[in-house]
Tab-separated table of C-alpha atoms in Angstrom:
chain	number	residue	atom	x	y	z
A	1	MET	CA	150.292	85.842	103.518
A	2	ALA	CA	148.334	87.396	100.702
A	3	ASP	CA	144.889	88.785	101.366
A	4	THR	CA	141.834	88.000	99.305
A	5	MET	CA	139.301	90.719	98.605
A	6	ILE	CA	135.732	89.622	97.922
A	7	GLY	CA	133.371	92.569	97.937
A	8	ASN	CA	134.225	95.142	100.613
A	9	GLU	CA	133.130	93.280	103.716
A	10	SER	CA	134.852	90.851	105.942
A	11	ILE	CA	134.724	87.398	104.465
A	12	GLY	CA	135.371	89.525	101.993
A	13	ALA	CA	137.898	91.821	103.299
A	14	GLY	CA	140.477	89.183	103.926
A	15	THR	CA	138.989	85.913	105.112
A	16	CYS	CA	141.649	83.297	104.909
A	17	TYR	CA	140.990	79.621	104.340
A	18	GLN	CA	143.819	77.493	105.598
A	19	ILE	CA	144.002	73.787	104.806
A	20	ILE	CA	144.907	71.809	107.908
A	21	SER	CA	145.672	68.091	107.728
A	22	LEU	CA	143.650	65.729	109.924
A	23	PRO	CA	145.609	63.182	111.990
A	24	SER	CA	143.560	60.021	111.664
A	25	LYS	CA	143.723	56.388	112.651
A	26	ASP	CA	141.844	55.574	109.467
A	27	GLU	CA	144.361	55.343	106.627
A	28	THR	CA	141.529	55.519	104.079
A	29	ASP	CA	140.462	58.942	105.311
A	30	ASP	CA	142.325	61.296	102.978
A	31	LYS	CA	140.153	64.310	103.698
A	32	GLN	CA	141.745	67.401	105.155
A	33	TRP	CA	140.405	70.171	107.314
A	34	ILE	CA	139.734	73.762	106.389
A	35	ARG	CA	140.209	76.647	108.762
A	36	ILE	CA	137.982	79.675	108.242
A	37	CYS	CA	139.226	82.912	109.761
A	38	PHE	CA	139.991	86.567	109.135
A	39	ASP	CA	143.463	87.838	108.455
A	40	ASP	CA	144.949	90.010	111.189
A	41	SER	CA	143.956	93.279	109.547
A	42	ASN	CA	140.271	92.331	109.689
A	43	ASN	CA	140.168	90.490	113.003
A	44	THR	CA	138.300	92.870	115.296
A	45	THR	CA	139.457	91.038	118.449
A	46	LEU	CA	143.165	91.711	117.899
A	47	ALA	CA	144.931	94.680	119.463
A	48	LYS	CA	146.283	96.370	116.339
A	49	GLN	CA	148.742	98.870	117.711
A	50	THR	CA	149.796	100.150	114.313
A	51	LYS	CA	146.222	100.490	113.146
A	52	ALA	CA	144.935	101.929	116.404
A	53	ASN	CA	146.385	105.357	115.680
A	54	ASN	CA	144.274	105.615	112.550
A	55	ASN	CA	141.076	104.137	113.940
A	56	ASN	CA	139.618	107.342	115.339
A	57	ALA	CA	140.289	109.252	112.161
A	58	GLN	CA	138.786	106.526	110.006
A	59	MET	CA	135.794	105.737	112.199
A	60	LYS	CA	133.454	108.328	110.699
A	61	GLU	CA	134.530	107.413	107.196
A	62	GLN	CA	133.966	103.702	107.866
A	63	SER	CA	130.557	104.400	109.346
A	64	SER	CA	129.410	106.438	106.382
A	65	ILE	CA	130.738	103.838	103.942
A	66	ALA	CA	129.030	101.055	105.879
A	67	ALA	CA	125.771	102.996	105.929
A	68	SER	CA	125.833	103.606	102.193
A	69	ASN	CA	126.746	99.990	101.492
A	70	LYS	CA	123.948	98.856	103.760
A	71	SER	CA	121.329	100.797	101.855
A	72	ALA	CA	122.591	99.548	98.498
A	73	THR	CA	123.028	95.938	99.574
A	74	THR	CA	120.783	93.058	98.597
A	75	THR	CA	120.734	90.316	101.208
A	76	LEU	CA	118.840	87.084	101.505
A	77	GLN	CA	116.304	88.770	103.778
A	78	GLN	CA	115.897	91.724	101.425
A	79	SER	CA	115.022	89.393	98.552
A	80	ILE	CA	111.652	89.259	100.317
A	81	PRO	CA	109.434	92.358	100.637
A	82	GLU	CA	110.147	94.117	103.917
A	83	SER	CA	106.492	93.963	104.947
A	84	VAL	CA	106.471	90.179	104.523
A	85	LEU	CA	109.733	89.859	106.410
A	86	GLN	CA	108.499	91.907	109.349
A	87	TYR	CA	105.242	89.957	109.438
A	88	GLU	CA	107.098	86.648	109.444
A	89	ARG	CA	109.419	87.783	112.233
A	90	GLN	CA	106.477	88.835	114.360
A	91	MET	CA	104.666	85.573	113.690
A	92	ARG	CA	107.728	83.621	114.788
A	93	LYS	CA	107.593	85.370	118.144
A	94	VAL	CA	103.874	84.692	118.462
A	95	ARG	CA	104.274	81.016	117.569
A	96	ALA	CA	107.164	80.563	120.008
A	97	ALA	CA	105.257	82.232	122.859
A	98	ASP	CA	102.135	80.243	122.036
A	99	ARG	CA	104.060	76.975	121.974
A	100	ALA	CA	105.761	77.738	125.283
A	101	SER	CA	102.489	78.615	127.007
A	102	LYS	CA	100.501	75.674	125.641
A	103	THR	CA	103.095	72.957	126.198
A	104	ASP	CA	102.127	70.843	129.204
A	105	VAL	CA	105.593	70.436	130.698
A	106	ASN	CA	105.385	67.379	132.939
A	107	ILE	CA	107.634	64.801	134.540
A	108	ARG	CA	106.345	61.815	132.557
A	109	ASP	CA	106.887	63.335	129.113
A	110	HIS	CA	109.797	65.711	129.599
A	111	LEU	CA	112.064	64.597	132.449
A	112	ARG	CA	114.530	62.128	130.941
A	113	THR	CA	117.130	61.355	133.579
A	114	VAL	CA	120.450	60.083	132.259
A	115	PHE	CA	122.294	59.980	135.610
A	116	GLN	CA	121.762	61.091	139.187
A	117	ASP	CA	123.496	60.805	142.541
A	118	GLU	CA	123.477	62.914	145.687
A	119	HIS	CA	125.480	65.674	143.989
A	120	ILE	CA	124.268	66.018	140.391
A	121	VAL	CA	121.372	65.250	138.063
A	122	VAL	CA	121.988	64.794	134.337
A	123	THR	CA	119.016	64.987	131.973
A	124	ASN	CA	118.321	64.698	128.257
A	125	LYS	CA	116.325	67.873	127.576
A	126	PRO	CA	113.651	67.623	124.871
A	127	SER	CA	113.473	70.312	122.207
A	128	GLY	CA	110.725	72.896	122.692
A	129	ILE	CA	110.852	73.419	126.451
A	130	LEU	CA	112.798	75.965	128.476
A	131	CYS	CA	115.750	75.039	130.653
A	132	VAL	CA	114.710	77.640	133.220
A	133	PRO	CA	111.505	79.674	133.652
A	134	GLY	CA	111.163	82.496	131.131
A	135	VAL	CA	109.668	85.966	131.448
A	136	ASN	CA	106.168	84.475	131.490
A	137	LYS	CA	107.122	81.991	134.225
A	138	ASN	CA	106.168	78.972	132.125
A	139	ARG	CA	107.112	75.597	133.585
A	140	SER	CA	110.597	74.494	132.639
A	141	LEU	CA	113.015	71.581	132.934
A	142	LEU	CA	114.363	73.151	136.119
A	143	ASP	CA	110.919	72.896	137.729
A	144	LEU	CA	110.732	69.190	136.928
A	145	VAL	CA	114.237	68.475	138.216
A	146	TYR	CA	113.545	70.376	141.431
A	147	GLU	CA	110.250	68.563	142.037
A	148	VAL	CA	111.942	65.168	141.798
A	149	TYR	CA	115.499	65.791	142.994
A	150	GLY	CA	115.467	69.200	144.690
A	151	ASP	CA	115.840	70.392	148.276
A	152	ASP	CA	118.712	67.981	148.939
A	153	ASP	CA	121.237	68.474	151.720
A	154	ASP	CA	123.158	71.706	151.222
A	155	GLY	CA	126.452	69.852	150.918
A	156	SER	CA	128.156	71.691	153.753
A	157	ARG	CA	129.253	68.396	155.300
A	158	ASN	CA	131.251	67.732	152.150
A	159	ALA	CA	132.956	71.088	152.254
A	160	ASN	CA	134.208	71.428	155.818
A	161	ASN	CA	137.699	72.046	154.529
A	162	ASP	CA	136.606	74.528	151.917
A	163	LYS	CA	137.985	77.910	152.899
A	164	ASN	CA	135.193	79.572	150.937
A	165	ASN	CA	132.809	78.437	153.662
A	166	GLU	CA	134.552	80.553	156.302
A	167	GLN	CA	131.905	83.261	156.407
A	168	SER	CA	130.292	85.415	159.046
A	169	SER	CA	127.726	83.804	161.337
A	170	SER	CA	124.881	85.658	159.640
A	171	SER	CA	125.787	84.530	156.122
A	172	SER	CA	126.596	81.044	157.412
A	173	SER	CA	123.136	80.589	158.857
A	174	THR	CA	121.649	81.546	155.517
A	175	ALA	CA	123.851	79.048	153.685
A	176	GLU	CA	122.663	76.233	155.948
A	177	GLY	CA	119.084	76.550	154.732
A	178	PRO	CA	117.477	74.387	152.034
A	179	PHE	CA	119.236	74.378	148.673
A	180	PRO	CA	117.107	76.710	146.507
A	181	ARG	CA	115.718	75.735	143.136
A	182	ASP	CA	117.464	78.423	141.088
A	183	SER	CA	120.854	77.413	142.496
A	184	MET	CA	120.582	74.040	140.780
A	185	ILE	CA	121.316	75.684	137.413
A	186	ALA	CA	124.859	74.969	136.189
A	187	HIS	CA	124.384	75.842	132.499
A	188	ARG	CA	121.513	75.974	130.023
A	189	LEU	CA	120.436	75.272	126.453
A	190	ASP	CA	118.207	77.347	124.179
A	191	MET	CA	114.530	76.427	124.200
A	192	ASP	CA	114.661	74.571	120.873
A	193	THR	CA	118.057	72.941	121.519
A	194	SER	CA	117.810	69.423	122.903
A	195	GLY	CA	120.338	67.300	124.745
A	196	ILE	CA	122.458	66.859	127.851
A	197	VAL	CA	121.944	69.308	130.727
A	198	ILE	CA	123.474	68.906	134.189
A	199	PHE	CA	122.055	70.294	137.457
A	200	ALA	CA	123.612	70.643	140.920
A	201	ARG	CA	121.947	69.166	144.009
A	202	ASN	CA	123.990	70.944	146.687
A	203	ARG	CA	126.189	73.983	147.179
A	204	LEU	CA	129.476	72.176	146.745
A	205	ALA	CA	128.356	70.733	143.417
A	206	MET	CA	127.057	74.147	142.363
A	207	ARG	CA	130.432	75.835	143.006
A	208	LYS	CA	132.423	73.109	141.306
A	209	LEU	CA	130.191	72.947	138.241
A	210	HIS	CA	130.160	76.719	137.818
A	211	GLU	CA	133.938	76.722	138.054
A	212	SER	CA	134.252	73.962	135.461
A	213	PHE	CA	132.009	75.699	132.946
A	214	ARG	CA	133.465	79.146	133.593
A	215	GLU	CA	137.112	78.112	133.358
A	216	ARG	CA	136.467	75.216	130.941
A	217	THR	CA	138.621	72.939	133.068
A	218	GLY	CA	138.101	69.370	131.888
A	219	THR	CA	134.758	70.279	130.334
A	220	LYS	CA	134.121	69.174	126.757
A	221	LYS	CA	130.920	69.487	124.742
A	222	VAL	CA	129.913	67.800	121.506
A	223	TYR	CA	126.789	68.770	119.569
A	224	GLU	CA	125.068	67.229	116.559
A	225	ALA	CA	123.068	69.211	114.028
A	226	LEU	CA	121.356	69.082	110.660
A	227	LEU	CA	122.385	71.897	108.316
A	228	VAL	CA	120.404	73.105	105.318
A	229	GLY	CA	122.064	71.951	102.077
A	230	TRP	CA	124.964	69.608	101.458
A	231	LEU	CA	128.129	70.998	103.021
A	232	ASP	CA	130.940	69.477	100.970
A	233	ILE	CA	134.581	70.063	101.870
A	234	ASP	CA	135.955	69.259	98.382
A	235	PRO	CA	134.894	72.526	96.690
A	236	TRP	CA	136.131	74.485	99.705
A	237	MET	CA	139.530	72.849	99.367
A	238	LYS	CA	139.560	73.405	95.612
A	239	THR	CA	138.785	77.071	96.189
A	240	ALA	CA	141.719	77.301	98.557
A	241	THR	CA	144.195	75.441	96.365
A	242	ASN	CA	143.200	77.369	93.238
A	243	GLY	CA	144.767	80.449	94.756
A	244	SER	CA	141.593	82.455	95.344
A	245	THR	CA	142.398	82.386	99.037
A	246	SER	CA	145.531	81.946	101.074
A	247	CYS	CA	146.589	78.403	101.853
A	248	GLU	CA	148.881	76.868	104.412
A	249	THR	CA	149.309	73.244	105.416
A	250	TYR	CA	150.009	72.219	108.978
A	251	GLY	CA	151.119	68.855	110.312
A	252	ASN	CA	148.955	69.343	113.390
A	253	SER	CA	146.053	71.567	114.270
A	254	ARG	CA	144.146	72.775	117.281
A	255	HIS	CA	141.676	70.064	116.437
A	256	SER	CA	144.187	67.382	117.405
A	257	GLN	CA	146.056	68.955	120.296
A	258	ASP	CA	143.876	67.372	122.971
A	259	GLY	CA	143.426	64.119	121.093
A	260	GLU	CA	139.715	64.686	120.541
A	261	SER	CA	139.963	64.098	116.810
A	262	ASN	CA	140.682	60.426	117.442
A	263	ASP	CA	137.877	59.657	119.868
A	264	GLU	CA	135.734	58.176	117.130
A	265	SER	CA	136.115	56.952	113.562
A	266	PRO	CA	136.415	59.727	110.966
A	267	SER	CA	133.454	60.043	108.655
A	268	GLY	CA	135.616	60.373	105.566
A	269	LEU	CA	133.762	63.562	104.629
A	270	GLY	CA	136.157	66.009	106.243
A	271	GLY	CA	135.531	68.988	108.455
A	272	GLY	CA	137.173	72.122	109.689
A	273	GLU	CA	137.459	74.978	112.142
A	274	ILE	CA	135.482	78.203	112.112
A	275	ASP	CA	137.482	80.935	113.818
A	276	LEU	CA	135.313	84.026	113.402
A	277	PRO	CA	134.733	86.572	116.206
A	278	LEU	CA	131.219	87.327	117.447
A	279	GLN	CA	129.586	90.523	118.625
A	280	ARG	CA	126.143	91.553	119.814
A	281	ASP	CA	124.013	92.525	116.816
A	282	HIS	CA	123.143	96.173	117.381
A	283	GLU	CA	120.503	96.075	114.621
A	284	HIS	CA	118.777	92.932	115.896
A	285	PRO	CA	119.231	92.690	119.664
A	286	PRO	CA	119.612	90.442	121.562
A	287	PHE	CA	121.009	88.280	118.742
A	288	MET	CA	124.625	87.823	117.676
A	289	ARG	CA	126.543	88.200	114.426
A	290	ILE	CA	130.046	87.805	112.998
A	291	SER	CA	132.125	90.827	113.914
A	292	THR	CA	133.697	92.671	110.987
A	293	PRO	CA	135.455	96.050	110.854
A	294	GLU	CA	132.301	97.493	109.258
A	295	SER	CA	129.859	96.033	111.783
A	296	GLU	CA	132.084	97.097	114.649
A	297	ALA	CA	132.188	100.667	113.335
A	298	GLU	CA	128.398	100.659	112.919
A	299	ALA	CA	127.925	99.309	116.455
A	300	ARG	CA	130.080	102.032	117.958
A	301	ARG	CA	128.216	104.671	115.997
A	302	ALA	CA	124.869	103.253	117.175
A	303	VAL	CA	125.999	103.330	120.806
A	304	LYS	CA	127.253	106.885	120.373
A	305	ASP	CA	123.867	107.951	118.983
A	306	LEU	CA	122.092	106.258	121.897
A	307	ASN	CA	124.397	108.008	124.363
A	308	HIS	CA	123.458	111.348	122.813
A	309	ALA	CA	119.795	110.364	123.071
A	310	GLY	CA	120.117	109.995	126.834
A	311	TYR	CA	121.249	106.392	127.304
A	312	LYS	CA	124.432	107.483	129.042
A	313	LYS	CA	125.303	104.131	130.633
A	314	LEU	CA	125.129	102.143	127.412
A	315	ILE	CA	128.558	101.017	126.188
A	316	ALA	CA	129.739	99.078	123.157
A	317	LYS	CA	130.810	95.562	124.076
A	318	LYS	CA	133.991	94.318	122.493
A	319	PRO	CA	133.843	91.457	119.978
A	320	LYS	CA	134.985	88.113	121.360
A	321	PRO	CA	137.162	85.449	119.732
A	322	SER	CA	134.957	82.470	118.869
A	323	THR	CA	136.001	79.051	117.598
A	324	THR	CA	133.934	76.054	116.509
A	325	GLN	CA	135.244	72.786	115.100
A	326	PHE	CA	133.003	70.729	112.845
A	327	ARG	CA	133.050	67.281	111.290
A	328	ILE	CA	130.749	66.259	108.447
A	329	LEU	CA	129.032	63.010	109.423
A	330	SER	CA	126.736	62.378	106.452
A	331	HIS	CA	124.778	63.886	103.590
A	332	GLU	CA	121.076	63.120	103.954
A	333	THR	CA	117.606	64.221	102.893
A	334	TRP	CA	114.883	65.517	105.192
A	335	MET	CA	111.365	65.678	103.767
A	336	GLY	CA	112.944	65.552	100.322
A	337	HIS	CA	115.439	68.370	101.023
A	338	ARG	CA	119.222	68.075	101.112
A	339	VAL	CA	120.692	68.373	104.612
A	340	THR	CA	124.081	67.688	106.188
A	341	ARG	CA	124.567	65.976	109.536
A	342	VAL	CA	127.515	67.495	111.374
A	343	GLN	CA	129.296	67.140	114.680
A	344	LEU	CA	130.061	70.485	116.336
A	345	ARG	CA	132.611	71.190	119.074
A	346	PRO	CA	132.491	74.659	120.658
A	347	ILE	CA	136.043	75.560	121.683
A	348	THR	CA	134.749	78.838	123.083
A	349	GLY	CA	131.320	79.244	124.644
A	350	ARG	CA	129.710	82.374	123.191
A	351	THR	CA	125.978	83.029	123.016
A	352	HIS	CA	124.447	81.348	119.919
A	353	GLN	CA	127.968	80.559	118.708
A	354	LEU	CA	127.148	77.325	116.877
A	355	ARG	CA	124.071	78.801	115.232
A	356	VAL	CA	125.868	81.920	113.950
A	357	HIS	CA	128.942	80.018	112.778
A	358	CYS	CA	126.857	77.514	110.812
A	359	ALA	CA	124.875	80.338	109.219
A	360	ALA	CA	128.178	82.010	108.286
A	361	LEU	CA	129.113	78.883	106.333
A	362	GLY	CA	126.021	79.404	104.207
A	363	HIS	CA	124.380	76.386	105.841
A	364	PRO	CA	122.087	77.456	108.718
A	365	ILE	CA	120.820	74.863	111.171
A	366	LEU	CA	117.540	73.323	110.063
A	367	GLY	CA	114.622	74.916	111.911
A	368	ASP	CA	116.643	77.843	113.317
A	369	SER	CA	114.031	80.568	113.739
A	370	ALA	CA	116.618	83.288	114.406
A	371	TYR	CA	119.519	82.676	112.026
A	372	GLY	CA	117.691	80.694	109.334
A	373	PHE	CA	115.358	81.743	106.531
A	374	CYS	CA	113.378	84.900	107.396
A	375	GLY	CA	114.917	84.772	110.841
A	376	GLU	CA	114.873	87.520	113.418
A	377	ALA	CA	118.648	88.017	113.200
A	378	HIS	CA	120.976	88.906	110.323
A	379	PRO	CA	121.090	86.222	107.606
A	380	ASN	CA	124.369	84.422	106.866
A	381	GLY	CA	125.681	85.261	110.324
A	382	GLY	CA	125.875	88.907	109.236
A	383	PHE	CA	127.442	88.516	105.778
A	384	ARG	CA	125.796	89.820	102.613
A	385	ASP	CA	124.579	87.372	99.989
A	386	GLU	CA	127.275	88.237	97.445
A	387	VAL	CA	129.934	87.798	100.116
A	388	ILE	CA	128.693	84.432	101.361
A	389	ASN	CA	128.104	83.157	97.813
A	390	ALA	CA	131.668	84.043	96.849
A	391	ALA	CA	133.162	82.594	100.034
A	392	SER	CA	131.054	79.436	100.427
A	393	PRO	CA	131.265	77.151	97.375
A	394	SER	CA	128.494	74.926	98.777
A	395	CYS	CA	126.182	77.655	100.111
A	396	ALA	CA	122.522	76.617	100.369
A	397	SER	CA	120.446	78.413	97.749
A	398	PHE	CA	117.644	80.868	98.462
A	399	GLU	CA	115.137	78.418	96.987
A	400	LEU	CA	116.334	75.542	99.159
A	401	ARG	CA	116.194	77.624	102.351
A	402	ARG	CA	112.694	78.803	101.465
A	403	ASP	CA	111.452	75.281	100.712
A	404	VAL	CA	113.006	73.859	103.881
A	405	GLU	CA	111.349	76.576	105.952
A	406	GLU	CA	107.978	75.741	104.438
A	407	SER	CA	108.478	72.090	105.407
A	408	VAL	CA	109.523	73.127	108.906
A	409	GLN	CA	106.307	75.092	109.341
A	410	GLU	CA	104.153	72.286	107.931
A	411	SER	CA	105.739	69.572	110.095
A	412	GLY	CA	106.163	71.592	113.308
A	413	ARG	CA	109.827	70.583	113.353
A	414	THR	CA	111.896	72.449	115.953
A	415	MET	CA	115.563	73.312	115.544
A	416	CYS	CA	117.811	70.343	114.796
A	417	LEU	CA	120.597	71.121	117.267
A	418	HIS	CA	121.363	68.572	119.981
A	419	ALA	CA	123.874	68.615	122.853
A	420	ARG	CA	124.941	65.025	122.338
A	421	ARG	CA	127.852	64.601	124.725
A	422	LEU	CA	129.174	66.309	127.849
A	423	THR	CA	132.416	65.405	129.594
A	424	ILE	CA	132.991	66.983	132.994
A	425	GLY	CA	134.734	66.279	136.283
A	426	HIS	CA	132.463	65.012	139.061
A	427	PRO	CA	132.155	67.848	141.624
A	428	GLU	CA	132.805	65.507	144.580
A	429	THR	CA	135.266	62.872	143.312
A	430	GLY	CA	136.901	64.759	140.460
A	431	GLN	CA	136.458	61.715	138.205
A	432	GLN	CA	135.960	62.570	134.536
A	433	LEU	CA	132.473	61.489	133.496
A	434	THR	CA	130.976	61.468	130.001
A	435	PHE	CA	127.231	61.632	129.438
A	436	GLU	CA	125.682	61.039	126.049
A	437	ALA	CA	122.243	61.004	124.432
A	438	VAL	CA	121.481	60.468	120.746
A	439	PRO	CA	119.308	63.043	118.938
A	440	THR	CA	115.778	62.315	117.802
A	441	PHE	CA	116.324	63.802	114.334
């Protein structure tokens, strides 16, 4: 498979677009799927035995090259004066903290129960409130759920045969107490992400739900989002078939292996799979970015410098494989601006995965204060402007991102990312249940 070189960075240093056919019940849907990934030589999550021997020798050279490129690079953020950018980032933090502290989180306005029984509570979380209390201990969705549904039986009567309950008498007596509030948490959404959240009401449910989310056994999530600009698959496919990137056609794809692609009518607008690894952004912690050979080298160098400065216990975390599948639902306008409604399926569950992957397409999620225009994290998921413009034929322009951000600020619109559907096994019966809530945007 031939590599494509665009610039000297990742999407860039060998990103491969593969055209994957979409099995569909709709004979009129002739759209295909694109797969966006790195080739093996640039995938930082692969164990490259042949390359490993040269890594140490090349590390310093890569770091110096990356540093020089960084200083000479023009990115979307750097198109704005640095003083303005820093001011805007700080103001975002102030506005978020102010909104969190001034929001009167209450049961009437914010607790939207979708389902509840003696084991679980399923809610439709509004955008703009925390799932759990933050550093300032502001009221959260968890507080509301606990006030209405908390302090239920600890579930021990349902787990008499559970060998995990065979503990010492001292720990057993502790377990028989009231089910604490913080133990109700099974998973969480970001403050500005809305949608389905499930809570446990007893210890058995807590263990089962944690196991399901951790091992992803029978758990499926579907999100809906509005992206800045019109994401159109046709130019992506034309780019691939014109020979500027490597192409392969498959009769089946990971999208169809579990049958999920046929659970609803295709939109006719196509979709694809983003298979790009993520790493912690060492320049903008605690945010994430796409992991490239250059960013990985820079991260290791940064950790090494911190170790020398006295932070001996700090280690560089390895990049993680990250996969998101997307389907284009419609092209729309929001306050006069072009936006794309998409369905997102996280195959892996990394921090901020959907937000970074969408930004790496050149189409950040509308209202994303971290990965959008003038955000606190790297723009474009970590890619430079020239890289993303060359790789993304439909990339949202600087002017469009700027204008959309102005409208977001004027309207008070929060991020348009919604956890629309959750399928999970019931912790007591094992029955597969699907919970769904439509977004408000």
